[in-house]
Short mmCIF file of C-alpha atoms in Angstrom, two decimals:
data_model
loop_
_atom_site.label_atom_id
_atom_site.label_comp_id
_atom_site.label_asym_id
_atom_site.label_seq_id
_atom_site.Cartn_x
_atom_site.Cartn_y
_atom_site.Cartn_z
CA MET A 1 -9.12 7.48 16.55
CA SER A 2 -8.40 3.83 15.72
CA ILE A 3 -9.15 3.16 12.04
CA GLN A 4 -10.34 -0.32 11.03
CA TRP A 5 -11.82 -1.21 7.62
CA PHE A 6 -12.36 -4.83 6.51
CA PRO A 7 -15.44 -5.16 4.25
CA GLY A 8 -16.84 -8.60 3.53
CA HIS A 9 -15.40 -8.83 0.02
CA MET A 10 -11.88 -8.45 1.46
CA ASN A 11 -12.38 -11.54 3.61
CA ALA A 12 -13.45 -13.54 0.55
CA ALA A 13 -10.51 -12.15 -1.44
CA ARG A 14 -8.09 -13.16 1.29
CA LYS A 15 -9.31 -16.77 1.20
CA LYS A 16 -8.99 -16.96 -2.58
CA ALA A 17 -5.52 -15.42 -2.48
CA ALA A 18 -4.36 -18.03 0.03
CA GLU A 19 -5.64 -20.78 -2.26
CA ALA A 20 -4.10 -19.27 -5.40
CA MET A 21 -0.70 -18.87 -3.71
CA GLU A 22 -0.07 -22.61 -4.17
CA SER A 23 0.16 -22.19 -7.96
CA THR A 24 2.04 -18.86 -7.89
CA ASP A 25 5.75 -18.48 -8.60
CA LEU A 26 6.18 -14.81 -7.73
CA VAL A 27 4.21 -12.36 -5.61
CA ILE A 28 4.25 -8.79 -6.90
CA GLU A 29 3.26 -6.65 -3.95
CA VAL A 30 2.40 -3.04 -4.72
CA LEU A 31 3.13 -0.63 -1.87
CA ASP A 32 2.63 3.10 -1.48
CA SER A 33 6.15 4.56 -1.51
CA ARG A 34 5.06 7.30 0.90
CA ILE A 35 4.17 4.68 3.55
CA PRO A 36 5.81 1.41 2.43
CA GLN A 37 5.60 -0.57 5.64
CA ALA A 38 2.28 0.86 6.78
CA SER A 39 0.87 -0.22 3.39
CA CYS A 40 2.42 -3.70 3.61
CA ASN A 41 -0.30 -6.22 4.43
CA PRO A 42 0.94 -8.65 7.15
CA MET A 43 -1.46 -11.32 5.85
CA VAL A 44 0.22 -11.20 2.44
CA GLU A 45 3.63 -11.47 4.08
CA GLN A 46 2.68 -14.50 6.16
CA ILE A 47 0.79 -16.36 3.43
CA ARG A 48 3.66 -15.75 1.01
CA ALA A 49 6.26 -16.89 3.54
CA ALA A 50 4.28 -20.04 4.30
CA ARG A 51 4.53 -21.02 0.62
CA GLN A 52 8.12 -19.73 0.41
CA ARG A 53 7.36 -17.59 -2.62
CA PRO A 54 9.72 -14.77 -3.60
CA CYS A 55 8.37 -11.25 -3.62
CA LEU A 56 8.90 -8.26 -5.87
CA LYS A 57 7.91 -5.21 -3.86
CA ILE A 58 6.95 -2.28 -6.03
CA LEU A 59 7.12 1.05 -4.24
CA ASN A 60 4.53 2.77 -6.39
CA LYS A 61 3.86 6.51 -6.61
CA ALA A 62 7.58 7.16 -6.32
CA ASP A 63 6.99 10.49 -8.05
CA LEU A 64 5.07 11.57 -4.92
CA SER A 65 7.44 10.30 -2.22
CA ASP A 66 10.59 11.80 -0.72
CA PRO A 67 13.53 10.42 -2.78
CA ALA A 68 15.81 10.06 0.27
CA ALA A 69 13.18 8.12 2.21
CA THR A 70 12.43 5.93 -0.80
CA LYS A 71 16.09 5.03 -1.22
CA ALA A 72 16.27 4.06 2.44
CA TRP A 73 13.26 1.79 1.99
CA LEU A 74 14.76 0.13 -1.09
CA ASP A 75 17.93 -0.64 0.87
CA PHE A 76 15.79 -1.96 3.73
CA TYR A 77 13.74 -4.35 1.57
CA ASN A 78 16.55 -5.49 -0.72
CA ALA A 79 18.48 -6.65 2.35
CA GLN A 80 15.69 -9.11 3.18
CA LYS A 81 15.75 -12.74 2.14
CA ASN A 82 13.69 -13.64 -0.93
CA VAL A 83 12.65 -10.00 -1.43
CA HIS A 84 13.45 -7.65 -4.30
CA ALA A 85 12.30 -4.03 -4.31
CA VAL A 86 12.01 -1.31 -6.94
CA ALA A 87 10.57 2.21 -6.86
CA LEU A 88 8.54 3.47 -9.81
CA SER A 89 5.33 5.07 -10.97
CA CYS A 90 2.76 2.74 -12.51
CA LYS A 91 1.54 5.69 -14.57
CA LYS A 92 4.85 5.79 -16.49
CA PRO A 93 5.03 3.15 -19.26
CA ALA A 94 8.85 3.08 -19.20
CA ASP A 95 8.78 2.24 -15.48
CA VAL A 96 6.20 -0.51 -15.92
CA ALA A 97 8.16 -2.04 -18.81
CA ARG A 98 10.91 -2.96 -16.35
CA ILE A 99 8.70 -5.29 -14.34
CA PRO A 100 8.58 -8.39 -16.63
CA LEU A 101 12.37 -8.36 -16.91
CA LEU A 102 12.74 -8.06 -13.14
CA ALA A 103 10.29 -10.92 -12.67
CA GLN A 104 12.23 -13.17 -15.05
CA LYS A 105 15.46 -12.35 -13.24
CA ILE A 106 13.92 -13.39 -9.91
CA CYS A 107 12.46 -16.62 -11.36
CA PRO A 108 14.88 -17.69 -14.12
CA HIS A 109 13.53 -21.26 -14.08
CA ARG A 110 10.12 -20.06 -15.31
CA ALA A 111 8.79 -17.91 -18.20
CA VAL A 112 9.31 -20.63 -20.82
CA PRO A 113 6.61 -22.40 -22.89
CA THR A 114 6.62 -25.50 -20.67
CA LYS A 115 6.72 -23.51 -17.44
CA PRO A 116 5.01 -20.10 -17.67
CA LEU A 117 5.85 -17.60 -14.97
CA ARG A 118 2.81 -17.28 -12.74
CA MET A 119 2.62 -13.98 -10.89
CA MET A 120 0.09 -12.72 -8.38
CA ILE A 121 -0.34 -8.95 -7.95
CA MET A 122 -1.33 -7.99 -4.42
CA GLY A 123 -1.61 -4.85 -2.35
CA ILE A 124 -3.84 -2.64 -0.26
CA PRO A 125 -6.76 -0.69 -1.80
CA ASN A 126 -6.07 2.31 -4.01
CA VAL A 127 -2.33 1.67 -4.20
CA GLY A 128 -2.21 1.37 -8.00
CA LYS A 129 -2.61 -2.35 -8.71
CA SER A 130 -5.24 -1.87 -11.40
CA THR A 131 -3.19 0.87 -13.05
CA LEU A 132 -0.23 -1.53 -13.05
CA MET A 133 -2.28 -4.34 -14.59
CA ASN A 134 -3.60 -2.10 -17.36
CA ALA A 135 -0.12 -0.76 -18.09
CA LEU A 136 1.48 -4.21 -18.19
CA LEU A 137 -1.13 -5.59 -20.58
CA LYS A 138 -1.40 -2.31 -22.52
CA LYS A 139 -5.17 -2.38 -22.39
CA ARG A 140 -7.92 -1.77 -19.87
CA VAL A 141 -8.51 -5.03 -18.03
CA ALA A 142 -9.11 -3.63 -14.55
CA ASN A 143 -11.27 -0.79 -13.36
CA VAL A 144 -9.35 2.22 -12.07
CA GLY A 145 -10.79 4.76 -9.65
CA ASP A 146 -9.85 7.30 -7.02
CA GLU A 147 -11.69 5.38 -4.32
CA PRO A 148 -10.44 2.34 -2.37
CA ALA A 149 -11.72 -1.15 -3.21
CA VAL A 150 -12.64 -0.57 -6.86
CA THR A 151 -11.49 -4.12 -7.74
CA LYS A 152 -13.55 -6.76 -5.92
CA THR A 153 -12.86 -10.00 -7.80
CA GLN A 154 -9.79 -12.02 -8.75
CA GLN A 155 -8.90 -12.38 -12.43
CA ARG A 156 -6.24 -14.32 -14.36
CA LEU A 157 -4.68 -12.86 -17.50
CA TYR A 158 -1.85 -13.67 -19.91
CA LEU A 159 1.12 -11.36 -20.35
CA GLY A 160 2.57 -12.60 -23.61
CA LYS A 161 2.90 -16.36 -24.11
CA ASN A 162 4.95 -17.30 -21.08
CA MET A 163 3.64 -15.14 -18.24
CA ILE A 164 0.37 -15.32 -16.33
CA LEU A 165 -0.91 -12.54 -14.09
CA THR A 166 -3.45 -13.01 -11.33
CA ASP A 167 -4.91 -9.72 -10.14
CA THR A 168 -6.42 -9.68 -6.66
CA PRO A 169 -8.72 -7.15 -4.97
CA GLY A 170 -7.13 -4.63 -2.65
CA MET A 171 -6.98 -6.08 0.84
CA LEU A 172 -6.41 -4.58 4.24
CA TRP A 173 -6.27 -6.78 7.33
CA PRO A 174 -8.83 -7.37 10.12
CA LYS A 175 -7.01 -5.35 12.76
CA ILE A 176 -4.55 -2.50 12.19
CA GLU A 177 -2.26 -2.79 15.21
CA HIS A 178 -0.70 0.66 15.21
CA PRO A 179 -3.12 3.61 15.25
CA THR A 180 -0.63 5.74 13.30
CA ASP A 181 -0.68 3.14 10.50
CA GLY A 182 -4.42 3.56 10.16
CA LEU A 183 -4.03 7.33 10.01
CA MET A 184 -1.26 7.11 7.43
CA LEU A 185 -3.37 4.74 5.32
CA ALA A 186 -6.30 7.13 5.56
CA ALA A 187 -4.11 10.12 4.65
CA CYS A 188 -2.99 8.24 1.53
CA HIS A 189 -6.62 7.35 0.69
CA ALA A 190 -6.32 3.60 1.20
CA VAL A 191 -9.31 3.42 3.56
CA GLY A 192 -12.96 3.91 2.66
CA VAL A 193 -14.35 7.33 3.52
CA ASN A 194 -17.03 5.82 5.77
CA ALA A 195 -14.33 4.42 8.07
CA VAL A 196 -12.58 7.73 8.77
CA ILE A 197 -13.22 11.23 10.07
CA GLU A 198 -11.42 13.46 7.60
CA GLU A 199 -10.83 16.24 10.11
CA GLU A 200 -8.94 13.90 12.45
CA VAL A 201 -6.89 12.47 9.59
CA ALA A 202 -6.05 16.01 8.40
CA VAL A 203 -4.91 17.05 11.89
CA PHE A 204 -2.67 13.97 12.05
CA LEU A 205 -1.26 14.77 8.61
CA ALA A 206 -0.70 18.42 9.53
CA GLY A 207 1.29 17.27 12.56
CA GLN A 208 3.43 15.00 10.41
CA LEU A 209 4.10 17.76 7.89
CA LEU A 210 4.92 20.28 10.63
CA ASP A 211 7.54 17.87 11.90
CA LYS A 212 8.98 16.75 8.55
CA TYR A 213 8.16 19.35 5.87
CA PRO A 214 7.24 22.70 7.48
CA ALA A 215 8.60 24.75 4.59
CA ALA A 216 6.24 22.99 2.18
CA ILE A 217 3.22 24.09 4.23
CA SER A 218 4.31 27.73 4.22
CA ALA A 219 5.13 27.64 0.51
CA ARG A 220 1.77 26.15 -0.44
CA TYR A 221 -0.58 28.12 1.83
CA LYS A 222 1.37 31.39 2.30
CA PHE A 223 1.25 31.79 6.08
CA SER A 224 3.75 31.68 8.94
CA LEU A 225 3.91 28.59 11.12
CA ASP A 226 5.13 30.46 14.19
CA GLY A 227 3.26 29.22 17.25
CA LEU A 228 1.00 26.89 15.26
CA ASP A 229 0.15 23.34 16.16
CA ALA A 230 -1.52 20.81 13.84
CA VAL A 231 -5.03 22.14 14.48
CA GLY A 232 -3.77 25.67 13.90
CA VAL A 233 -2.38 24.67 10.51
CA VAL A 234 -5.78 23.42 9.33
CA GLU A 235 -7.50 26.50 10.74
CA ASN A 236 -5.07 28.78 8.93
CA ILE A 237 -5.70 26.95 5.67
CA ALA A 238 -9.39 27.78 6.16
CA LYS A 239 -8.55 31.44 6.87
CA GLN A 240 -6.16 31.77 3.94
CA ARG A 241 -8.56 30.15 1.47
CA GLY A 242 -11.64 31.93 2.82
CA PHE A 243 -13.39 28.74 3.84
CA ARG A 244 -16.34 29.79 6.02
CA ILE A 245 -19.60 28.18 6.98
CA LYS A 246 -22.91 29.95 7.49
CA GLY A 247 -22.49 32.37 10.37
CA GLY A 248 -18.87 33.15 9.56
CA ASP A 249 -17.09 30.36 11.46
CA LEU A 250 -14.13 28.64 9.83
CA ASP A 251 -15.01 25.67 7.64
CA PHE A 252 -12.64 23.17 9.25
CA GLU A 253 -14.07 20.30 7.21
CA LYS A 254 -13.35 21.93 3.86
CA ALA A 255 -9.86 22.96 4.97
CA SER A 256 -9.17 19.38 6.08
CA HIS A 257 -10.30 18.04 2.71
CA THR A 258 -8.09 20.57 0.93
CA LEU A 259 -4.99 19.55 2.89
CA LEU A 260 -5.61 15.87 2.22
CA LEU A 261 -6.17 16.43 -1.50
CA ASP A 262 -3.03 18.55 -1.80
CA PHE A 263 -0.96 15.86 -0.09
CA ARG A 264 -2.42 13.01 -2.14
CA SER A 265 -1.97 14.81 -5.46
CA GLY A 266 1.60 15.92 -4.77
CA ALA A 267 0.67 19.61 -4.77
CA LEU A 268 2.59 19.97 -1.49
CA GLY A 269 5.69 18.35 -2.95
CA ARG A 270 7.33 14.93 -2.67
CA MET A 271 6.78 13.63 0.86
CA SER A 272 7.03 10.42 2.85
CA LEU A 273 5.29 9.80 6.16
CA GLU A 274 7.63 7.07 7.38
CA THR A 275 11.22 5.86 7.03
CA PRO A 276 12.90 2.63 8.18
CA ASP A 277 14.26 4.55 11.18
CA SER A 278 10.86 5.96 12.18
CA ARG A 279 9.38 2.49 11.76
CA ALA A 280 12.02 0.97 14.00
CA HIS A 281 11.30 3.65 16.60
CA LEU A 282 7.56 2.90 16.43
CA LEU A 283 8.10 -0.82 16.95
CA ALA A 284 10.61 -0.30 19.73
CA ASN A 285 8.09 1.74 21.67
CA TYR A 286 5.05 -0.42 20.94
CA VAL A 287 3.62 -2.74 23.56
CA GLU A 288 2.39 -5.80 21.69
CA GLU A 289 -1.18 -6.86 22.29
CA PRO A 290 -2.02 -10.55 22.88
CA SER A 291 -3.64 -10.95 19.46
CA LEU A 292 -2.13 -10.04 16.10
CA GLY A 293 -5.61 -9.43 14.76
CA LEU A 294 -5.37 -12.10 12.06
CA SER A 295 -8.60 -13.92 11.37
CA ARG A 296 -8.84 -17.49 12.61
CA SER A 297 -8.95 -18.91 9.10
CA VAL A 298 -5.64 -17.24 8.23
CA GLN A 299 -4.06 -18.56 11.44
CA GLU A 300 -5.31 -22.07 10.63
CA PHE A 301 -3.98 -21.80 7.07
CA LEU A 302 -0.55 -20.76 8.32
CA LYS A 303 -0.55 -23.52 10.94
CA THR A 304 -1.17 -26.21 8.33
CA GLU A 305 1.70 -24.84 6.24
CA GLU A 306 4.20 -24.58 9.10
CA GLY A 307 7.36 -26.48 8.38
CA GLY A 308 6.26 -27.42 4.87
CA GLU A 309 8.79 -27.35 2.04
CA ARG A 310 7.98 -25.67 -1.24
CA GLN A 311 7.14 -28.14 -3.94
CA GLU A 312 7.84 -27.23 -7.57
CA ASP A 313 4.76 -27.74 -9.69
CA ASP A 314 4.50 -27.47 -13.43
CA GLU A 315 0.79 -27.20 -13.93
CA ASP A 316 -0.80 -23.87 -14.82
#
Protein backbone atom coordinates (compact mmCIF):
# COMPACT_ATOMS: atom_id res chain seq x y z
CA MET A 1 0.00 0.00 0.00
CA SER A 2 1.35 3.42 -1.00
CA ILE A 3 -0.05 6.10 1.32
CA GLN A 4 -0.58 9.61 -0.06
CA TRP A 5 -2.55 12.38 1.69
CA PHE A 6 -2.46 16.02 0.53
CA PRO A 7 -5.81 17.78 1.13
CA GLY A 8 -6.48 21.11 -0.53
CA HIS A 9 -5.89 23.18 2.60
CA MET A 10 -2.32 21.81 2.80
CA ASN A 11 -1.56 23.18 -0.66
CA ALA A 12 -2.81 26.62 0.38
CA ALA A 13 -0.83 26.40 3.63
CA ARG A 14 2.34 25.52 1.74
CA LYS A 15 2.02 28.63 -0.46
CA LYS A 16 1.49 30.90 2.54
CA ALA A 17 4.42 29.34 4.39
CA ALA A 18 6.72 29.99 1.43
CA GLU A 19 5.63 33.63 1.40
CA ALA A 20 6.00 34.06 5.16
CA MET A 21 9.49 32.55 5.15
CA GLU A 22 10.88 35.83 3.78
CA SER A 23 10.11 37.62 7.07
CA THR A 24 11.10 34.72 9.35
CA ASP A 25 14.35 34.54 11.32
CA LEU A 26 14.09 31.01 12.67
CA VAL A 27 12.14 27.94 11.62
CA ILE A 28 11.02 25.73 14.50
CA GLU A 29 10.26 22.36 12.95
CA VAL A 30 8.42 19.89 15.15
CA LEU A 31 9.19 16.25 14.37
CA ASP A 32 7.92 13.00 15.83
CA SER A 33 10.89 11.58 17.76
CA ARG A 34 9.77 8.03 16.91
CA ILE A 35 10.18 8.75 13.17
CA PRO A 36 12.24 11.96 12.90
CA GLN A 37 13.25 11.78 9.26
CA ALA A 38 10.05 10.19 8.03
CA SER A 39 8.19 13.09 9.69
CA CYS A 40 10.53 15.72 8.22
CA ASN A 41 8.76 17.51 5.37
CA PRO A 42 11.14 17.89 2.38
CA MET A 43 9.21 20.98 1.23
CA VAL A 44 9.97 22.70 4.55
CA GLU A 45 13.63 21.77 4.22
CA GLN A 46 13.94 23.14 0.69
CA ILE A 47 11.97 26.34 1.27
CA ARG A 48 13.97 27.01 4.45
CA ALA A 49 17.28 26.34 2.70
CA ALA A 50 16.34 28.64 -0.18
CA ARG A 51 15.95 31.51 2.31
CA GLN A 52 18.98 30.32 4.31
CA ARG A 53 17.04 30.33 7.57
CA PRO A 54 18.37 28.40 10.57
CA CYS A 55 16.25 25.61 11.97
CA LEU A 56 15.53 24.39 15.47
CA LYS A 57 14.33 20.81 15.13
CA ILE A 58 12.23 19.69 18.06
CA LEU A 59 12.01 15.94 18.42
CA ASN A 60 8.66 15.92 20.17
CA LYS A 61 7.08 13.01 22.06
CA ALA A 62 10.50 12.06 23.38
CA ASP A 63 8.75 10.34 26.28
CA LEU A 64 7.41 7.81 23.73
CA SER A 65 10.58 7.17 21.71
CA ASP A 66 13.54 4.87 22.32
CA PRO A 67 16.16 6.97 24.20
CA ALA A 68 19.10 5.39 22.34
CA ALA A 69 17.54 6.06 18.95
CA THR A 70 16.65 9.62 19.95
CA LYS A 71 20.22 10.35 21.02
CA ALA A 72 21.47 9.06 17.67
CA TRP A 73 19.07 11.39 15.87
CA LEU A 74 20.16 14.39 17.94
CA ASP A 75 23.79 13.70 17.02
CA PHE A 76 22.75 13.32 13.38
CA TYR A 77 20.89 16.64 13.19
CA ASN A 78 23.28 18.68 15.32
CA ALA A 79 26.09 17.76 12.92
CA GLN A 80 24.23 19.51 10.08
CA LYS A 81 24.92 23.08 9.05
CA ASN A 82 22.47 25.69 10.34
CA VAL A 83 20.50 23.06 12.28
CA HIS A 84 20.03 22.69 16.02
CA ALA A 85 18.08 19.80 17.53
CA VAL A 86 16.55 19.07 20.93
CA ALA A 87 14.37 16.23 22.22
CA LEU A 88 11.47 17.00 24.54
CA SER A 89 7.80 16.56 25.24
CA CYS A 90 5.57 19.52 24.42
CA LYS A 91 3.24 18.35 27.18
CA LYS A 92 5.89 19.12 29.82
CA PRO A 93 6.04 22.85 30.71
CA ALA A 94 9.67 22.61 31.87
CA ASP A 95 10.68 21.21 28.47
CA VAL A 96 8.79 23.88 26.55
CA ALA A 97 10.33 26.65 28.69
CA ARG A 98 13.72 25.82 27.16
CA ILE A 99 12.66 26.75 23.65
CA PRO A 100 12.75 30.60 23.82
CA LEU A 101 16.25 30.48 25.29
CA LEU A 102 17.41 28.08 22.58
CA ALA A 103 15.89 30.33 19.93
CA GLN A 104 17.70 33.39 21.29
CA LYS A 105 20.97 31.48 21.33
CA ILE A 106 20.54 30.55 17.65
CA CYS A 107 19.59 34.13 16.65
CA PRO A 108 21.49 36.40 19.07
CA HIS A 109 21.08 39.40 16.75
CA ARG A 110 17.29 39.34 17.23
CA ALA A 111 14.85 39.30 20.19
CA VAL A 112 15.38 42.99 21.03
CA PRO A 113 12.77 45.80 20.87
CA THR A 114 14.04 47.09 17.52
CA LYS A 115 14.40 43.61 16.02
CA PRO A 116 11.93 41.06 17.42
CA LEU A 117 12.76 37.42 16.85
CA ARG A 118 10.33 36.10 14.26
CA MET A 119 9.79 32.36 14.43
CA MET A 120 7.69 30.07 12.28
CA ILE A 121 6.49 26.77 13.75
CA MET A 122 6.15 24.05 11.13
CA GLY A 123 5.62 20.31 11.03
CA ILE A 124 3.47 17.47 9.79
CA PRO A 125 -0.09 16.94 11.06
CA ASN A 126 -0.68 15.67 14.59
CA VAL A 127 2.96 16.05 15.63
CA GLY A 128 2.26 18.43 18.52
CA LYS A 129 2.60 21.92 17.03
CA SER A 130 -0.62 23.23 18.55
CA THR A 131 0.28 21.77 21.93
CA LEU A 132 3.64 23.54 21.66
CA MET A 133 2.02 26.86 20.75
CA ASN A 134 -0.40 26.68 23.67
CA ALA A 135 2.39 25.75 26.09
CA LEU A 136 4.70 28.53 24.90
CA LEU A 137 2.01 31.19 25.22
CA LYS A 138 0.52 29.62 28.37
CA LYS A 139 -2.99 29.86 27.00
CA ARG A 140 -5.14 28.12 24.42
CA VAL A 141 -4.49 29.80 21.09
CA ALA A 142 -4.58 26.72 18.86
CA ASN A 143 -7.02 23.86 18.69
CA VAL A 144 -5.62 20.53 19.85
CA GLY A 145 -7.02 17.17 18.78
CA ASP A 146 -6.13 13.53 18.32
CA GLU A 147 -6.78 13.70 14.60
CA PRO A 148 -4.43 15.01 11.88
CA ALA A 149 -4.99 18.45 10.33
CA VAL A 150 -6.85 20.10 13.21
CA THR A 151 -5.13 23.43 12.45
CA LYS A 152 -6.02 24.71 8.97
CA THR A 153 -5.03 28.39 9.01
CA GLN A 154 -1.88 30.38 9.72
CA GLN A 155 -1.81 32.70 12.73
CA ARG A 156 0.71 35.20 14.12
CA LEU A 157 1.11 35.67 17.87
CA TYR A 158 3.41 37.50 20.28
CA LEU A 159 5.56 35.66 22.80
CA GLY A 160 6.46 38.42 25.20
CA LYS A 161 7.55 41.77 23.76
CA ASN A 162 10.41 40.69 21.54
CA MET A 163 9.32 37.40 19.99
CA ILE A 164 6.73 36.69 17.32
CA LEU A 165 5.38 33.22 16.56
CA THR A 166 3.74 32.22 13.31
CA ASP A 167 1.86 28.95 13.59
CA THR A 168 1.23 27.05 10.37
CA PRO A 169 -1.14 24.17 9.60
CA GLY A 170 0.30 20.68 9.58
CA MET A 171 1.59 19.88 6.11
CA LEU A 172 2.56 16.69 4.38
CA TRP A 173 3.93 16.74 0.84
CA PRO A 174 2.31 15.82 -2.49
CA LYS A 175 4.16 12.54 -2.95
CA ILE A 176 5.67 10.36 -0.22
CA GLU A 177 8.60 8.73 -2.02
CA HIS A 178 9.25 5.79 0.28
CA PRO A 179 6.27 3.51 0.99
CA THR A 180 7.66 2.69 4.44
CA ASP A 181 7.59 6.42 5.29
CA GLY A 182 3.88 6.52 4.56
CA LEU A 183 3.31 3.48 6.76
CA MET A 184 5.37 4.93 9.59
CA LEU A 185 3.46 8.22 9.34
CA ALA A 186 0.18 6.31 9.44
CA ALA A 187 1.33 4.22 12.42
CA CYS A 188 2.11 7.45 14.28
CA HIS A 189 -1.30 8.91 13.30
CA ALA A 190 -0.01 11.68 11.05
CA VAL A 191 -2.23 10.69 8.12
CA GLY A 192 -6.01 11.06 7.90
CA VAL A 193 -7.93 7.84 8.53
CA ASN A 194 -9.57 8.00 5.10
CA ALA A 195 -6.16 7.66 3.43
CA VAL A 196 -5.13 4.43 5.16
CA ILE A 197 -6.27 0.87 5.73
CA GLU A 198 -5.68 0.31 9.43
CA GLU A 199 -5.20 -3.44 9.08
CA GLU A 200 -2.32 -2.97 6.63
CA VAL A 201 -0.71 -0.32 8.83
CA ALA A 202 -1.04 -2.61 11.86
CA VAL A 203 0.60 -5.52 10.01
CA PHE A 204 3.49 -3.23 9.02
CA LEU A 205 3.82 -2.04 12.62
CA ALA A 206 3.70 -5.59 13.96
CA GLY A 207 6.56 -6.50 11.62
CA GLN A 208 8.61 -3.56 12.84
CA LEU A 209 8.00 -4.45 16.48
CA LEU A 210 8.81 -8.13 15.88
CA ASP A 211 12.15 -7.04 14.49
CA LYS A 212 12.99 -4.33 17.03
CA TYR A 213 10.98 -4.89 20.22
CA PRO A 214 9.69 -8.49 20.38
CA ALA A 215 9.81 -8.64 24.18
CA ALA A 216 7.45 -5.67 24.40
CA ILE A 217 4.82 -7.52 22.37
CA SER A 218 4.97 -10.58 24.62
CA ALA A 219 4.90 -8.47 27.77
CA ARG A 220 1.87 -6.48 26.65
CA TYR A 221 -0.29 -9.22 25.12
CA LYS A 222 0.89 -12.30 27.06
CA PHE A 223 1.56 -14.76 24.25
CA SER A 224 4.60 -16.46 22.74
CA LEU A 225 5.99 -15.17 19.47
CA ASP A 226 7.41 -18.52 18.40
CA GLY A 227 6.66 -19.10 14.73
CA LEU A 228 4.61 -15.91 14.37
CA ASP A 229 4.87 -13.44 11.54
CA ALA A 230 3.36 -9.94 11.52
CA VAL A 231 -0.12 -11.16 10.56
CA GLY A 232 0.09 -13.82 13.25
CA VAL A 233 0.85 -11.17 15.87
CA VAL A 234 -2.33 -9.24 15.05
CA GLU A 235 -4.35 -12.46 14.97
CA ASN A 236 -3.03 -13.47 18.37
CA ILE A 237 -3.94 -10.08 19.80
CA ALA A 238 -7.51 -10.79 18.64
CA LYS A 239 -7.42 -14.25 20.25
CA GLN A 240 -5.93 -13.03 23.51
CA ARG A 241 -8.38 -10.14 23.85
CA GLY A 242 -11.39 -12.16 22.70
CA PHE A 243 -12.05 -9.99 19.67
CA ARG A 244 -14.58 -11.89 17.52
CA ILE A 245 -17.04 -10.89 14.87
CA LYS A 246 -20.47 -12.41 14.31
CA GLY A 247 -19.97 -16.05 13.42
CA GLY A 248 -16.93 -16.48 15.64
CA ASP A 249 -14.15 -15.38 13.27
CA LEU A 250 -11.33 -13.25 14.63
CA ASP A 251 -11.96 -9.51 14.54
CA PHE A 252 -8.76 -8.53 12.75
CA GLU A 253 -9.90 -4.91 12.41
CA LYS A 254 -10.38 -4.41 16.15
CA ALA A 255 -7.08 -6.12 16.93
CA SER A 256 -5.32 -3.86 14.43
CA HIS A 257 -6.85 -0.78 16.04
CA THR A 258 -5.78 -2.00 19.48
CA LEU A 259 -2.15 -2.48 18.40
CA LEU A 260 -2.02 0.97 16.83
CA LEU A 261 -3.55 2.65 19.88
CA ASP A 262 -1.17 0.87 22.23
CA PHE A 263 1.82 1.97 20.16
CA ARG A 264 0.65 5.57 19.84
CA SER A 265 -0.12 5.94 23.54
CA GLY A 266 3.14 4.39 24.73
CA ALA A 267 1.39 1.42 26.34
CA LEU A 268 3.87 -0.86 24.56
CA GLY A 269 6.84 1.09 25.88
CA ARG A 270 9.26 3.62 24.42
CA MET A 271 9.88 2.74 20.78
CA SER A 272 11.34 4.23 17.62
CA LEU A 273 10.62 2.99 14.12
CA GLU A 274 13.75 4.39 12.50
CA THR A 275 17.35 5.33 13.32
CA PRO A 276 19.97 7.22 11.29
CA ASP A 277 21.49 3.85 10.35
CA SER A 278 18.18 2.36 9.19
CA ARG A 279 17.52 5.55 7.23
CA ALA A 280 20.89 5.36 5.54
CA HIS A 281 20.18 1.73 4.64
CA LEU A 282 16.78 2.70 3.17
CA LEU A 283 18.30 5.43 1.00
CA ALA A 284 21.20 3.26 -0.11
CA ASN A 285 18.78 0.66 -1.41
CA TYR A 286 16.26 3.05 -2.94
CA VAL A 287 16.08 3.57 -6.68
CA GLU A 288 15.20 7.22 -7.19
CA GLU A 289 12.23 8.00 -9.38
CA PRO A 290 12.45 10.76 -12.03
CA SER A 291 10.23 13.13 -10.05
CA LEU A 292 10.65 14.18 -6.43
CA GLY A 293 6.92 14.68 -6.19
CA LEU A 294 7.15 18.38 -5.35
CA SER A 295 4.38 20.49 -6.80
CA ARG A 296 5.29 22.73 -9.71
CA SER A 297 4.71 25.90 -7.70
CA VAL A 298 7.23 24.79 -5.07
CA GLN A 299 9.78 23.95 -7.78
CA GLU A 300 9.25 27.37 -9.36
CA PHE A 301 9.61 29.08 -5.97
CA LEU A 302 12.89 27.29 -5.30
CA LYS A 303 14.16 28.07 -8.80
CA THR A 304 13.61 31.80 -8.33
CA GLU A 305 15.50 31.66 -5.04
CA GLU A 306 18.46 29.66 -6.35
CA GLY A 307 21.73 31.41 -5.74
CA GLY A 308 20.09 34.25 -3.81
CA GLU A 309 21.80 35.61 -0.70
CA ARG A 310 19.88 36.15 2.50
CA GLN A 311 19.05 39.76 3.09
CA GLU A 312 18.64 41.01 6.65
CA ASP A 313 15.37 42.84 7.06
CA ASP A 314 14.19 44.75 10.08
CA GLU A 315 10.51 45.07 9.41
CA ASP A 316 8.01 42.94 11.32
